[in-house]
Amino acid sequence: MAEKKRGFVRNTKQREVILSVLRGTDTHPTADWIYQEVRRELPNISLGTIYRNLRILVESGDALELSFSGESSRFDGNPKNHYHFACTKCGNVYDIDLPVVDGLNDAAEKLSGHKVKSHRLEFYGICQECDGSAGGGFQ
Ligand code: ZN
Ligand code: MN
C-alpha cells in the first residue's frame, strides 16, 4: 500500500517535470530531446517512462502530439488548437499565430457526414534561418 502510494507520487512528479520541460520550450521537441532534458533533474528516468507519460499528457489534453511526414513525433505543451509551420530543410517546427478557422469542423462535417471533432493545419516550407539570404519577412 505504502509502496503503491510512493510509486504514484513518483509518477506524478515525473509527469510534472516532463510537462514543465515541455512548457518551457517553444521548439516542439521530440521525446528524445525531452528525455535528455528531464534526465538533468531525474537522472534515473528511462526513455520508456518519458514515452508513457507523454502519452498520458496527450490523452488528458495537457499536451499535443504532432506528427509531420517522415519525422518522429513532436510534442507541444500548448494543448489548444493552433497551427504550425515545419521547415522541410532543418525540420524545425514553429507556431503560426493564425486564428483557428472557425466553422471548418462544421463545414467538413456537413460535407462528409462524419462527426468532425478537430482539425489540424500544417504549413511546410523553408524557415527564416535556412532562408538566410532572403532577409525573412521583415522588410
Ligand atoms: Zn529551417
Ligand atoms: Mn505549437
mmCIF file with all atom_site columns, C-alpha atoms and ligand atoms in Angstrom:
data_model
loop_
_atom_site.group_PDB
_atom_site.id
_atom_site.type_symbol
_atom_site.label_atom_id
_atom_site.label_alt_id
_atom_site.label_comp_id
_atom_site.label_asym_id
_atom_site.label_entity_id
_atom_site.label_seq_id
_atom_site.pdbx_PDB_ins_code
_atom_site.Cartn_x
_atom_site.Cartn_y
_atom_site.Cartn_z
_atom_site.occupancy
_atom_site.B_iso_or_equiv
_atom_site.pdbx_formal_charge
_atom_site.auth_seq_id
_atom_site.auth_comp_id
_atom_site.auth_asym_id
_atom_site.auth_atom_id
_atom_site.pdbx_PDB_model_num
ATOM   1   C  CA . MET A 1 1   ? 0.000   0.000  0.000   1.00 0.00 ? 1   MET A CA 1
ATOM   2   C  CA . ALA A 1 2   ? 2.676   2.465  1.078   1.00 0.00 ? 2   ALA A CA 1
ATOM   3   C  CA . GLU A 1 3   ? 4.801   1.164  -1.775  1.00 0.00 ? 3   GLU A CA 1
ATOM   4   C  CA . LYS A 1 4   ? 1.994   1.797  -4.202  1.00 0.00 ? 4   LYS A CA 1
ATOM   5   C  CA . LYS A 1 5   ? 1.431   5.286  -2.897  1.00 0.00 ? 5   LYS A CA 1
ATOM   6   C  CA . ARG A 1 6   ? 5.098   6.155  -3.212  1.00 0.00 ? 6   ARG A CA 1
ATOM   7   C  CA . GLY A 1 7   ? 5.001   4.898  -6.789  1.00 0.00 ? 7   GLY A CA 1
ATOM   8   C  CA . PHE A 1 8   ? 2.054   7.123  -7.521  1.00 0.00 ? 8   PHE A CA 1
ATOM   9   C  CA . VAL A 1 9   ? 3.767   10.181 -6.090  1.00 0.00 ? 9   VAL A CA 1
ATOM   10  C  CA . ARG A 1 10  ? 6.874   9.432  -8.115  1.00 0.00 ? 10  ARG A CA 1
ATOM   11  C  CA . ASN A 1 11  ? 4.813   9.099  -11.304 1.00 0.00 ? 11  ASN A CA 1
ATOM   12  C  CA . THR A 1 12  ? 3.130   12.411 -10.640 1.00 0.00 ? 12  THR A CA 1
ATOM   13  C  CA . LYS A 1 13  ? 6.492   14.064 -10.018 1.00 0.00 ? 13  LYS A CA 1
ATOM   14  C  CA . GLN A 1 14  ? 7.885   12.612 -13.238 1.00 0.00 ? 14  GLN A CA 1
ATOM   15  C  CA . ARG A 1 15  ? 4.920   13.861 -15.215 1.00 0.00 ? 15  ARG A CA 1
ATOM   16  C  CA . GLU A 1 16  ? 5.229   17.330 -13.674 1.00 0.00 ? 16  GLU A CA 1
ATOM   17  C  CA . VAL A 1 17  ? 8.879   17.574 -14.656 1.00 0.00 ? 17  VAL A CA 1
ATOM   18  C  CA . ILE A 1 18  ? 8.121   16.359 -18.196 1.00 0.00 ? 18  ILE A CA 1
ATOM   19  C  CA . LEU A 1 19  ? 5.290   18.877 -18.561 1.00 0.00 ? 19  LEU A CA 1
ATOM   20  C  CA . SER A 1 20  ? 7.389   21.752 -17.234 1.00 0.00 ? 20  SER A CA 1
ATOM   21  C  CA . VAL A 1 21  ? 10.220  20.880 -19.655 1.00 0.00 ? 21  VAL A CA 1
ATOM   22  C  CA . LEU A 1 22  ? 7.666   20.808 -22.446 1.00 0.00 ? 22  LEU A CA 1
ATOM   23  C  CA . ARG A 1 23  ? 6.063   24.101 -21.418 1.00 0.00 ? 23  ARG A CA 1
ATOM   24  C  CA . GLY A 1 24  ? 9.489   25.697 -21.053 1.00 0.00 ? 24  GLY A CA 1
ATOM   25  C  CA . THR A 1 25  ? 10.322  25.426 -24.743 1.00 0.00 ? 25  THR A CA 1
ATOM   26  C  CA . ASP A 1 26  ? 8.684   26.541 -27.955 1.00 0.00 ? 26  ASP A CA 1
ATOM   27  C  CA . THR A 1 27  ? 10.723  24.188 -30.134 1.00 0.00 ? 27  THR A CA 1
ATOM   28  C  CA . HIS A 1 28  ? 8.145   21.374 -30.259 1.00 0.00 ? 28  HIS A CA 1
ATOM   29  C  CA . PRO A 1 29  ? 10.689  18.789 -29.121 1.00 0.00 ? 29  PRO A CA 1
ATOM   30  C  CA . THR A 1 30  ? 10.897  15.063 -29.781 1.00 0.00 ? 30  THR A CA 1
ATOM   31  C  CA . ALA A 1 31  ? 10.636  12.523 -26.967 1.00 0.00 ? 31  ALA A CA 1
ATOM   32  C  CA . ASP A 1 32  ? 14.421  12.054 -27.177 1.00 0.00 ? 32  ASP A CA 1
ATOM   33  C  CA . TRP A 1 33  ? 15.090  15.728 -26.566 1.00 0.00 ? 33  TRP A CA 1
ATOM   34  C  CA . ILE A 1 34  ? 12.638  15.766 -23.651 1.00 0.00 ? 34  ILE A CA 1
ATOM   35  C  CA . TYR A 1 35  ? 14.383  12.684 -22.256 1.00 0.00 ? 35  TYR A CA 1
ATOM   36  C  CA . GLN A 1 36  ? 17.778  14.435 -22.276 1.00 0.00 ? 36  GLN A CA 1
ATOM   37  C  CA . GLU A 1 37  ? 16.345  17.498 -20.522 1.00 0.00 ? 37  GLU A CA 1
ATOM   38  C  CA . VAL A 1 38  ? 14.344  15.587 -17.909 1.00 0.00 ? 38  VAL A CA 1
ATOM   39  C  CA . ARG A 1 39  ? 17.399  13.466 -17.076 1.00 0.00 ? 39  ARG A CA 1
ATOM   40  C  CA . ARG A 1 40  ? 19.159  16.547 -15.708 1.00 0.00 ? 40  ARG A CA 1
ATOM   41  C  CA . GLU A 1 41  ? 16.568  16.613 -12.966 1.00 0.00 ? 41  GLU A CA 1
ATOM   42  C  CA . LEU A 1 42  ? 15.654  12.909 -12.776 1.00 0.00 ? 42  LEU A CA 1
ATOM   43  C  CA . PRO A 1 43  ? 18.833  11.024 -13.761 1.00 0.00 ? 43  PRO A CA 1
ATOM   44  C  CA . ASN A 1 44  ? 17.266  7.572  -13.381 1.00 0.00 ? 44  ASN A CA 1
ATOM   45  C  CA . ILE A 1 45  ? 14.264  8.101  -15.612 1.00 0.00 ? 45  ILE A CA 1
ATOM   46  C  CA . SER A 1 46  ? 14.002  5.856  -18.681 1.00 0.00 ? 46  SER A CA 1
ATOM   47  C  CA . LEU A 1 47  ? 13.012  6.746  -22.210 1.00 0.00 ? 47  LEU A CA 1
ATOM   48  C  CA . GLY A 1 48  ? 10.081  4.321  -21.875 1.00 0.00 ? 48  GLY A CA 1
ATOM   49  C  CA . THR A 1 49  ? 8.807   6.312  -18.900 1.00 0.00 ? 49  THR A CA 1
ATOM   50  C  CA . ILE A 1 50  ? 9.080   9.508  -20.936 1.00 0.00 ? 50  ILE A CA 1
ATOM   51  C  CA . TYR A 1 51  ? 7.025   7.951  -23.736 1.00 0.00 ? 51  TYR A CA 1
ATOM   52  C  CA . ARG A 1 52  ? 4.422   6.579  -21.329 1.00 0.00 ? 52  ARG A CA 1
ATOM   53  C  CA . ASN A 1 53  ? 3.975   9.919  -19.592 1.00 0.00 ? 53  ASN A CA 1
ATOM   54  C  CA . LEU A 1 54  ? 3.840   11.838 -22.858 1.00 0.00 ? 54  LEU A CA 1
ATOM   55  C  CA . ARG A 1 55  ? 1.037   9.544  -23.968 1.00 0.00 ? 55  ARG A CA 1
ATOM   56  C  CA . ILE A 1 56  ? -0.833  10.223 -20.715 1.00 0.00 ? 56  ILE A CA 1
ATOM   57  C  CA . LEU A 1 57  ? -0.350  14.004 -21.119 1.00 0.00 ? 57  LEU A CA 1
ATOM   58  C  CA . VAL A 1 58  ? -1.665  13.866 -24.677 1.00 0.00 ? 58  VAL A CA 1
ATOM   59  C  CA . GLU A 1 59  ? -4.637  11.725 -23.696 1.00 0.00 ? 59  GLU A CA 1
ATOM   60  C  CA . SER A 1 60  ? -5.535  14.010 -20.793 1.00 0.00 ? 60  SER A CA 1
ATOM   61  C  CA . GLY A 1 61  ? -5.408  17.045 -23.088 1.00 0.00 ? 61  GLY A CA 1
ATOM   62  C  CA . ASP A 1 62  ? -2.383  18.654 -21.406 1.00 0.00 ? 62  ASP A CA 1
ATOM   63  C  CA . ALA A 1 63  ? -0.146  18.361 -24.455 1.00 0.00 ? 63  ALA A CA 1
ATOM   64  C  CA . LEU A 1 64  ? -0.365  17.888 -28.197 1.00 0.00 ? 64  LEU A CA 1
ATOM   65  C  CA . GLU A 1 65  ? 1.382   15.272 -30.249 1.00 0.00 ? 65  GLU A CA 1
ATOM   66  C  CA . LEU A 1 66  ? 2.353   16.490 -33.708 1.00 0.00 ? 66  LEU A CA 1
ATOM   67  C  CA . SER A 1 67  ? 3.447   14.168 -36.440 1.00 0.00 ? 67  SER A CA 1
ATOM   68  C  CA . PHE A 1 68  ? 4.963   15.518 -39.601 1.00 0.00 ? 68  PHE A CA 1
ATOM   69  C  CA . SER A 1 69  ? 5.647   13.327 -42.589 1.00 0.00 ? 69  SER A CA 1
ATOM   70  C  CA . GLY A 1 70  ? 8.655   11.091 -42.128 1.00 0.00 ? 70  GLY A CA 1
ATOM   71  C  CA . GLU A 1 71  ? 9.656   12.557 -38.779 1.00 0.00 ? 71  GLU A CA 1
ATOM   72  C  CA . SER A 1 72  ? 9.356   11.221 -35.260 1.00 0.00 ? 72  SER A CA 1
ATOM   73  C  CA . SER A 1 73  ? 6.534   12.738 -33.230 1.00 0.00 ? 73  SER A CA 1
ATOM   74  C  CA . ARG A 1 74  ? 6.979   16.131 -31.682 1.00 0.00 ? 74  ARG A CA 1
ATOM   75  C  CA . PHE A 1 75  ? 5.269   17.375 -28.569 1.00 0.00 ? 75  PHE A CA 1
ATOM   76  C  CA . ASP A 1 76  ? 3.715   20.696 -27.679 1.00 0.00 ? 76  ASP A CA 1
ATOM   77  C  CA . GLY A 1 77  ? 2.950   21.938 -24.174 1.00 0.00 ? 77  GLY A CA 1
ATOM   78  C  CA . ASN A 1 78  ? 0.243   24.204 -25.550 1.00 0.00 ? 78  ASN A CA 1
ATOM   79  C  CA . PRO A 1 79  ? -2.798  21.933 -25.832 1.00 0.00 ? 79  PRO A CA 1
ATOM   80  C  CA . LYS A 1 80  ? -5.098  24.486 -27.518 1.00 0.00 ? 80  LYS A CA 1
ATOM   81  C  CA . ASN A 1 81  ? -5.543  24.047 -31.241 1.00 0.00 ? 81  ASN A CA 1
ATOM   82  C  CA . HIS A 1 82  ? -3.088  26.178 -33.168 1.00 0.00 ? 82  HIS A CA 1
ATOM   83  C  CA . TYR A 1 83  ? -1.267  25.902 -36.455 1.00 0.00 ? 83  TYR A CA 1
ATOM   84  C  CA . HIS A 1 84  ? 2.302   25.005 -37.249 1.00 0.00 ? 84  HIS A CA 1
ATOM   85  C  CA . PHE A 1 85  ? 4.982   25.572 -39.819 1.00 0.00 ? 85  PHE A CA 1
ATOM   86  C  CA . ALA A 1 86  ? 7.564   22.853 -40.426 1.00 0.00 ? 86  ALA A CA 1
ATOM   87  C  CA . CYS A 1 87  ? 10.806  23.634 -42.220 1.00 0.00 ? 87  CYS A CA 1
ATOM   88  C  CA . THR A 1 88  ? 11.486  20.967 -44.817 1.00 0.00 ? 88  THR A CA 1
ATOM   89  C  CA . LYS A 1 89  ? 15.207  21.729 -44.652 1.00 0.00 ? 89  LYS A CA 1
ATOM   90  C  CA . CYS A 1 90  ? 16.107  21.732 -40.928 1.00 0.00 ? 90  CYS A CA 1
ATOM   91  C  CA . GLY A 1 91  ? 12.964  20.077 -39.567 1.00 0.00 ? 91  GLY A CA 1
ATOM   92  C  CA . ASN A 1 92  ? 12.275  22.840 -37.037 1.00 0.00 ? 92  ASN A CA 1
ATOM   93  C  CA . VAL A 1 93  ? 8.634   23.404 -36.155 1.00 0.00 ? 93  VAL A CA 1
ATOM   94  C  CA . TYR A 1 94  ? 7.220   26.844 -35.376 1.00 0.00 ? 94  TYR A CA 1
ATOM   95  C  CA . ASP A 1 95  ? 3.855   28.141 -34.237 1.00 0.00 ? 95  ASP A CA 1
ATOM   96  C  CA . ILE A 1 96  ? 1.860   30.123 -36.769 1.00 0.00 ? 96  ILE A CA 1
ATOM   97  C  CA . ASP A 1 97  ? -0.340  32.572 -34.928 1.00 0.00 ? 97  ASP A CA 1
ATOM   98  C  CA . LEU A 1 98  ? -3.210  32.490 -37.376 1.00 0.00 ? 98  LEU A CA 1
ATOM   99  C  CA . PRO A 1 99  ? -6.617  32.470 -35.745 1.00 0.00 ? 99  PRO A CA 1
ATOM   100 C  CA . VAL A 1 100 ? -8.032  28.949 -35.790 1.00 0.00 ? 100 VAL A CA 1
ATOM   101 C  CA . VAL A 1 101 ? -10.503 28.767 -38.659 1.00 0.00 ? 101 VAL A CA 1
ATOM   102 C  CA . ASP A 1 102 ? -13.956 28.787 -37.086 1.00 0.00 ? 102 ASP A CA 1
ATOM   103 C  CA . GLY A 1 103 ? -16.528 26.651 -38.742 1.00 0.00 ? 103 GLY A CA 1
ATOM   104 C  CA . LEU A 1 104 ? -14.039 24.434 -40.542 1.00 0.00 ? 104 LEU A CA 1
ATOM   105 C  CA . ASN A 1 105 ? -15.055 21.409 -38.485 1.00 0.00 ? 105 ASN A CA 1
ATOM   106 C  CA . ASP A 1 106 ? -18.748 22.056 -39.171 1.00 0.00 ? 106 ASP A CA 1
ATOM   107 C  CA . ALA A 1 107 ? -18.155 22.558 -42.873 1.00 0.00 ? 107 ALA A CA 1
ATOM   108 C  CA . ALA A 1 108 ? -16.192 19.298 -43.082 1.00 0.00 ? 108 ALA A CA 1
ATOM   109 C  CA . GLU A 1 109 ? -18.874 17.513 -41.117 1.00 0.00 ? 109 GLU A CA 1
ATOM   110 C  CA . LYS A 1 110 ? -21.670 18.764 -43.359 1.00 0.00 ? 110 LYS A CA 1
ATOM   111 C  CA . LEU A 1 111 ? -19.743 17.812 -46.446 1.00 0.00 ? 111 LEU A CA 1
ATOM   112 C  CA . SER A 1 112 ? -18.767 14.334 -45.312 1.00 0.00 ? 112 SER A CA 1
ATOM   113 C  CA . GLY A 1 113 ? -21.416 13.253 -42.837 1.00 0.00 ? 113 GLY A CA 1
ATOM   114 C  CA . HIS A 1 114 ? -18.641 12.261 -40.404 1.00 0.00 ? 114 HIS A CA 1
ATOM   115 C  CA . LYS A 1 115 ? -18.591 13.571 -36.856 1.00 0.00 ? 115 LYS A CA 1
ATOM   116 C  CA . VAL A 1 116 ? -15.717 16.053 -37.059 1.00 0.00 ? 116 VAL A CA 1
ATOM   117 C  CA . LYS A 1 117 ? -14.218 16.923 -33.682 1.00 0.00 ? 117 LYS A CA 1
ATOM   118 C  CA . SER A 1 118 ? -10.999 18.689 -34.587 1.00 0.00 ? 118 SER A CA 1
ATOM   119 C  CA . HIS A 1 119 ? -8.717  19.597 -37.420 1.00 0.00 ? 119 HIS A CA 1
ATOM   120 C  CA . ARG A 1 120 ? -5.042  20.206 -37.864 1.00 0.00 ? 120 ARG A CA 1
ATOM   121 C  CA . LEU A 1 121 ? -3.333  22.551 -40.267 1.00 0.00 ? 121 LEU A CA 1
ATOM   122 C  CA . GLU A 1 122 ? 0.340   22.394 -41.105 1.00 0.00 ? 122 GLU A CA 1
ATOM   123 C  CA . PHE A 1 123 ? 2.384   24.630 -43.346 1.00 0.00 ? 123 PHE A CA 1
ATOM   124 C  CA . TYR A 1 124 ? 5.604   23.486 -44.970 1.00 0.00 ? 124 TYR A CA 1
ATOM   125 C  CA . GLY A 1 125 ? 8.435   25.446 -46.476 1.00 0.00 ? 125 GLY A CA 1
ATOM   126 C  CA . ILE A 1 126 ? 11.840  26.967 -45.696 1.00 0.00 ? 126 ILE A CA 1
ATOM   127 C  CA . CYS A 1 127 ? 12.242  28.714 -42.346 1.00 0.00 ? 127 CYS A CA 1
ATOM   128 C  CA . GLN A 1 128 ? 13.854  32.147 -41.907 1.00 0.00 ? 128 GLN A CA 1
ATOM   129 C  CA . GLU A 1 129 ? 17.042  30.596 -40.523 1.00 0.00 ? 129 GLU A CA 1
ATOM   130 C  CA . CYS A 1 130 ? 17.508  28.316 -43.504 1.00 0.00 ? 130 CYS A CA 1
ATOM   131 C  CA . ASP A 1 131 ? 16.475  31.049 -45.922 1.00 0.00 ? 131 ASP A CA 1
ATOM   132 C  CA . GLY A 1 132 ? 19.107  33.415 -44.507 1.00 0.00 ? 132 GLY A CA 1
ATOM   133 C  CA . SER A 1 133 ? 19.812  35.321 -47.709 1.00 0.00 ? 133 SER A CA 1
ATOM   134 C  CA . ALA A 1 134 ? 16.207  36.353 -48.284 1.00 0.00 ? 134 ALA A CA 1
ATOM   135 C  CA . GLY A 1 135 ? 16.005  38.576 -45.187 1.00 0.00 ? 135 GLY A CA 1
ATOM   136 C  CA . GLY A 1 136 ? 12.929  36.853 -43.832 1.00 0.00 ? 136 GLY A CA 1
ATOM   137 C  CA . GLY A 1 137 ? 9.554   38.531 -43.628 1.00 0.00 ? 137 GLY A CA 1
ATOM   138 C  CA . PHE A 1 138 ? 10.706  41.817 -42.108 1.00 0.00 ? 138 PHE A CA 1
ATOM   139 C  CA . GLN A 1 139 ? 11.141  44.375 -44.810 1.00 0.00 ? 139 GLN A CA 1
HETATM 140 ZN ZN . ZN  B 2 .   ? 14.906  25.530 -41.427 1.00 0.00 ? 1   ZN  B ZN 1
HETATM 141 MN MN . MN  B 3 .   ? 2.799   24.802 -31.137 1.00 0.00 ? 2   MN  B MN 1
#
